[in-house]
Amino acid sequence: MRAVISRTAGGPETLTLEEMPRPIPKTGEVLIDVRACGLNYPDTLIIQDLYQFKPERPFSPGSEVSGTVEALGDGVADFRIGDRVIGFTTHGGMAEKLALPAKSCVRIPDTMPFDEAASFLMTYGTSYHALKDRAVLRAGETLLVLGASGGTGIAAVELGKAMGARVIGAVSSPEKAAFVISHGADNCIVYPRGPFDSAGSKAMANLFKQACGPNGADIIYDPVGGDYTEAALRAISWGGRFLIVGFPAGIAKIPMNLPLLKSCQLVGVFYGSFTTRDPEGNNVNTRELVDFYIAGTIKPAISNRLTLEEAPQALQMLAAREALGKIVVVMD
């Protein structure tokens, strides 16, 4: 099989396309004939040894795949050869074949294309876990979504609307703002690119406050970090919930008097750990997300489809924060 391989730590330019042995499913595993691999920001970190988990090299990046079950390991009773599935892993997805534990796979509807399936579980799973389980979003609340045009951001916009929130997006360009509005946001503001000095941070905080209104944002979804975090936190409501999702702009430093003065909560969101610590809760969320999809309430937004040969370019686009929605690597 062909696979995109990381042999040394570094950026996308260090990746190579190679012929690798076809994996054999072990006990409890299924072998997936991979049709598509959805890219996520951690994929850009894991190849640089900057992610929490550091796989032994050589390895293939890619944590979310879709395809059909090609073979079954001993003891697998929940799947049959030919089943259409999504597979969730830490790495290995940019390959034509992937062996995964059966418990890490989910059947998909026949109406769901493989490229959308590979763009579905991590972004919507993360955002739904954040809004439903961690923030306990209630209808009528105001939700501010930073990085709203990215994969998890646009998923949070769609889910926030589906759950009855007033949704305010925040992005770095008018093009991205138009994209977010087209996916249901009630409003979307354009913020400047950081880093910011004290005056710039204050101006951005005022921008967030004006967009959210006098009562502030009940929930802030932050997959960006950096200087944006403190500015957004200053726009939170009394008793609001600030969701910490990711840090592509850097790990934020927050003056701890702000949560005290706002009596708000800083809430971590670690979807990968949630799936293993509460598998039944995750299964419930996944079933609900599939129902949303079938009803047409949510639909993965894919901006680019590239081949295995173009995988380094795809990761570079993701690292540069150029994506509108998701980037997917599709197999020939």
XYZ file of C-alpha atoms in Angstrom:
332
model
C 0.000 0.000 0.000
C 0.989 3.648 -0.383
C 1.306 5.837 2.689
C 2.553 9.314 3.597
C 5.394 8.739 6.065
C 7.127 10.815 8.747
C 10.681 9.593 9.331
C 12.126 12.716 10.980
C 10.541 15.458 13.073
C 9.706 18.554 11.064
C 7.151 20.332 8.920
C 5.111 18.967 6.019
C 8.144 19.176 3.720
C 9.742 16.269 5.651
C 6.981 13.833 4.665
C 7.505 11.228 1.938
C 5.122 9.044 -0.066
C 6.268 5.418 0.224
C 5.224 1.842 -0.371
C 4.606 0.150 2.989
C 3.514 -3.344 4.035
C -0.227 -3.912 4.079
C -1.340 -4.145 7.750
C -2.937 -7.322 9.090
C -5.762 -6.818 11.586
C -5.056 -8.198 15.055
C -7.590 -9.590 17.496
C -10.386 -7.056 17.936
C -9.320 -4.996 14.921
C -10.757 -4.286 11.481
C -8.792 -3.484 8.329
C -10.157 -0.413 6.562
C -9.773 0.220 2.859
C -9.291 3.964 3.320
C -11.144 6.225 0.913
C -10.520 9.600 2.565
C -8.573 11.145 5.449
C -9.752 14.378 7.045
C -7.003 16.694 8.290
C -7.036 18.287 11.735
C -4.677 20.767 13.365
C -3.022 18.133 15.627
C -1.766 16.442 12.434
C 0.536 19.436 11.895
C 1.864 19.104 15.452
C 2.401 15.346 15.640
C 4.887 15.344 12.735
C 6.950 17.972 14.599
C 6.902 16.039 17.898
C 4.859 18.888 19.396
C 1.721 16.897 20.220
C 0.899 15.219 23.549
C 1.355 11.822 21.931
C 4.588 11.002 20.079
C 4.306 7.818 17.984
C 7.352 5.754 17.145
C 8.717 6.463 13.663
C 8.165 5.752 10.897
C 4.482 6.617 11.067
C 1.796 8.170 8.912
C -0.089 11.238 10.184
C -3.862 11.452 9.971
C -6.353 10.742 12.741
C -9.725 10.551 10.994
C -10.502 8.255 8.073
C -13.450 6.829 6.207
C -13.693 3.746 4.036
C -14.978 0.181 3.927
C -14.136 -2.772 6.135
C -11.864 -5.084 4.118
C -10.943 -7.720 6.703
C -11.798 -8.688 10.287
C -9.484 -9.702 13.096
C -10.419 -12.494 15.490
C -13.219 -11.668 17.887
C -14.845 -8.886 15.851
C -18.592 -9.385 15.869
C -19.995 -5.873 15.400
C -18.797 -5.324 11.811
C -18.952 -7.165 8.521
C -16.752 -6.979 5.456
C -18.056 -4.182 3.250
C -19.408 -1.999 6.061
C -18.917 1.731 5.469
C -17.207 3.280 8.506
C -15.424 6.223 10.074
C -12.245 5.333 11.941
C -10.759 7.462 14.727
C -7.096 7.170 15.751
C -4.051 9.217 16.795
C -2.102 8.604 13.566
C -1.868 6.323 10.533
C -4.683 7.769 8.433
C -2.764 8.995 5.367
C -2.485 5.498 3.981
C -4.481 3.304 1.638
C -5.064 0.689 4.353
C -5.400 1.082 8.138
C -5.966 -1.472 10.891
C -7.907 -0.080 13.855
C -9.662 -1.466 16.938
C -13.278 -2.133 16.052
C -14.325 0.017 19.032
C -12.673 3.012 17.315
C -14.960 2.704 14.278
C -18.499 3.900 13.618
C -20.857 2.883 10.819
C -21.985 5.684 8.557
C -25.214 6.131 6.588
C -25.197 5.059 2.948
C -26.092 8.660 2.067
C -22.892 10.083 3.603
C -20.060 10.461 1.035
C -16.632 9.288 2.140
C -15.074 12.770 2.000
C -17.783 14.148 4.299
C -17.465 11.127 6.582
C -13.722 11.746 6.983
C -14.524 15.360 7.938
C -17.229 14.532 10.426
C -16.337 12.905 13.706
C -13.434 14.905 15.143
C -14.722 18.393 14.371
C -18.382 17.826 15.189
C -17.504 15.440 18.025
C -15.198 18.023 19.610
C -17.659 20.880 19.222
C -20.687 18.887 20.387
C -18.841 17.583 23.445
C -17.762 21.167 24.178
C -21.188 22.765 23.807
C -23.367 19.961 25.151
C -21.281 18.327 27.880
C -18.771 20.967 28.979
C -20.708 24.227 28.545
C -24.254 22.808 28.854
C -25.481 25.314 26.261
C -29.096 26.411 26.671
C -31.386 27.770 23.965
C -31.347 31.556 23.822
C -27.775 31.945 25.051
C -25.142 33.917 23.145
C -22.211 31.890 21.789
C -19.021 33.583 20.556
C -16.895 31.318 18.316
C -13.281 32.307 17.647
C -11.628 30.859 14.527
C -15.151 30.282 13.290
C -14.156 29.416 9.708
C -11.927 26.479 10.697
C -13.009 22.854 11.017
C -14.064 22.838 14.681
C -15.126 26.483 14.519
C -17.650 26.069 11.721
C -18.912 22.889 13.413
C -19.484 24.921 16.597
C -21.367 27.550 14.576
C -23.701 24.967 13.016
C -24.255 23.076 16.271
C -24.763 26.261 18.255
C -27.562 27.265 15.902
C -29.037 23.755 15.991
C -29.079 23.947 19.814
C -30.875 27.293 19.810
C -28.047 29.757 20.524
C -27.442 33.217 19.123
C -24.092 32.657 17.381
C -21.425 35.302 16.809
C -18.428 34.240 14.709
C -14.971 35.829 14.799
C -12.455 35.394 11.959
C -9.434 37.050 10.348
C -10.778 38.061 6.907
C -13.977 39.240 5.176
C -13.914 36.097 2.995
C -13.977 33.916 6.102
C -16.732 36.051 7.633
C -18.943 35.552 4.576
C -18.324 31.801 4.799
C -19.350 31.733 8.470
C -22.509 33.757 7.823
C -23.426 31.340 5.020
C -23.323 28.524 7.575
C -25.873 30.137 9.863
C -24.065 32.562 12.180
C -26.176 35.527 13.239
C -23.179 37.842 12.900
C -19.450 37.557 12.253
C -16.718 40.035 13.105
C -13.294 40.348 11.495
C -10.400 40.719 13.930
C -6.834 41.751 13.082
C -3.969 39.278 13.155
C -1.825 39.315 16.299
C 0.317 39.567 18.249
C -1.101 42.621 19.993
C 0.232 45.283 22.309
C -1.877 46.531 25.218
C -3.807 49.022 23.072
C -4.451 46.411 20.367
C -5.701 43.890 22.915
C -8.063 46.475 24.417
C -9.391 47.395 20.956
C -10.041 43.744 20.149
C -11.818 43.222 23.479
C -14.086 46.169 22.643
C -14.789 44.598 19.235
C -15.918 41.383 20.934
C -18.019 43.304 23.487
C -19.808 45.316 20.801
C -20.621 42.165 18.841
C -21.940 40.231 21.841
C -23.983 43.065 23.314
C -24.198 44.565 26.812
C -24.662 41.229 28.590
C -21.633 39.633 26.932
C -21.219 36.075 25.624
C -22.657 33.285 27.744
C -20.268 30.817 26.090
C -16.983 31.485 24.304
C -15.546 28.726 22.116
C -11.793 29.269 21.695
C -9.851 26.961 19.344
C -7.297 29.735 18.652
C -5.519 30.807 21.859
C -2.702 33.345 21.919
C -3.563 37.014 22.443
C -7.143 36.386 21.316
C -8.017 34.507 24.512
C -7.698 37.357 27.008
C -9.471 39.818 24.704
C -12.382 37.407 24.252
C -12.529 36.594 27.972
C -13.114 40.295 28.673
C -16.355 39.990 26.664
C -17.786 37.073 28.656
C -21.013 37.377 30.619
C -21.394 37.092 34.371
C -21.316 33.349 35.067
C -20.260 32.545 31.502
C -18.319 29.480 30.335
C -15.062 29.866 28.411
C -14.217 26.728 26.397
C -10.491 26.070 25.923
C -10.218 24.012 22.725
C -6.833 24.654 21.046
C -3.799 26.887 20.653
C -2.674 27.433 17.032
C -1.913 31.079 17.937
C -0.011 30.012 21.071
C -0.869 29.067 24.661
C -2.584 32.031 26.278
C -1.594 33.755 29.515
C -4.705 34.907 31.371
C -4.829 37.436 34.247
C -6.620 35.335 36.850
C -8.507 38.320 38.222
C -10.710 38.199 35.092
C -12.458 34.884 35.915
C -12.958 36.156 39.463
C -14.491 39.477 38.397
C -16.769 37.763 35.859
C -17.514 34.798 38.145
C -17.026 32.685 35.010
C -15.716 29.198 34.344
C -12.624 28.247 32.337
C -13.491 24.842 30.894
C -11.047 22.478 29.180
C -12.202 20.442 26.174
C -10.196 17.294 25.336
C -12.343 15.268 22.971
C -9.822 12.468 22.414
C -9.611 11.703 26.120
C -13.398 11.959 26.477
C -13.901 9.227 23.869
C -11.825 6.755 25.896
C -12.911 7.818 29.398
C -16.629 7.899 28.616
C -17.177 5.671 25.562
C -20.925 5.345 26.175
C -21.362 9.107 26.440
C -19.371 9.482 23.234
C -21.530 6.858 21.503
C -24.657 8.794 22.490
C -23.170 12.011 21.110
C -22.132 10.295 17.882
C -25.629 8.898 17.323
C -27.108 12.342 17.912
C -24.643 13.902 15.462
C -25.560 11.345 12.793
C -29.223 12.223 13.378
C -28.362 15.915 12.893
C -26.608 14.993 9.634
C -29.487 12.891 8.304
C -31.886 15.729 9.120
C -29.700 18.151 7.156
C -28.957 20.305 10.216
C -25.189 19.887 9.880
C -23.018 19.173 6.854
C -19.198 19.120 6.733
C -17.805 22.084 4.807
C -14.886 20.898 2.655
C -12.755 23.599 1.042
C -10.065 21.400 -0.544
C -9.711 17.793 -1.674
C -6.146 16.694 -2.384
C -4.415 13.419 -3.225
C -1.859 11.459 -1.203
C 0.872 13.012 -3.357
C -0.402 16.447 -2.313
C -0.655 15.635 1.408
C 2.323 17.845 2.441
C 0.689 20.773 0.634
C -2.587 20.031 2.416
C -0.912 20.092 5.823
C 0.900 23.314 4.952
C -2.430 24.958 4.114
C -3.821 23.803 7.445
C -0.798 25.047 9.399
C -1.082 28.447 7.671
C -4.755 28.669 8.753
C -5.871 29.015 5.124
C -8.672 26.466 5.267
C -12.357 27.308 5.115
C -13.859 24.356 6.917
C -12.031 21.085 6.259
C -9.226 19.851 4.030
C -9.454 16.204 2.967
C -6.919 13.841 1.426
C -8.721 11.438 -0.922
C -7.368 8.161 -2.263
C -7.159 7.481 -6.000
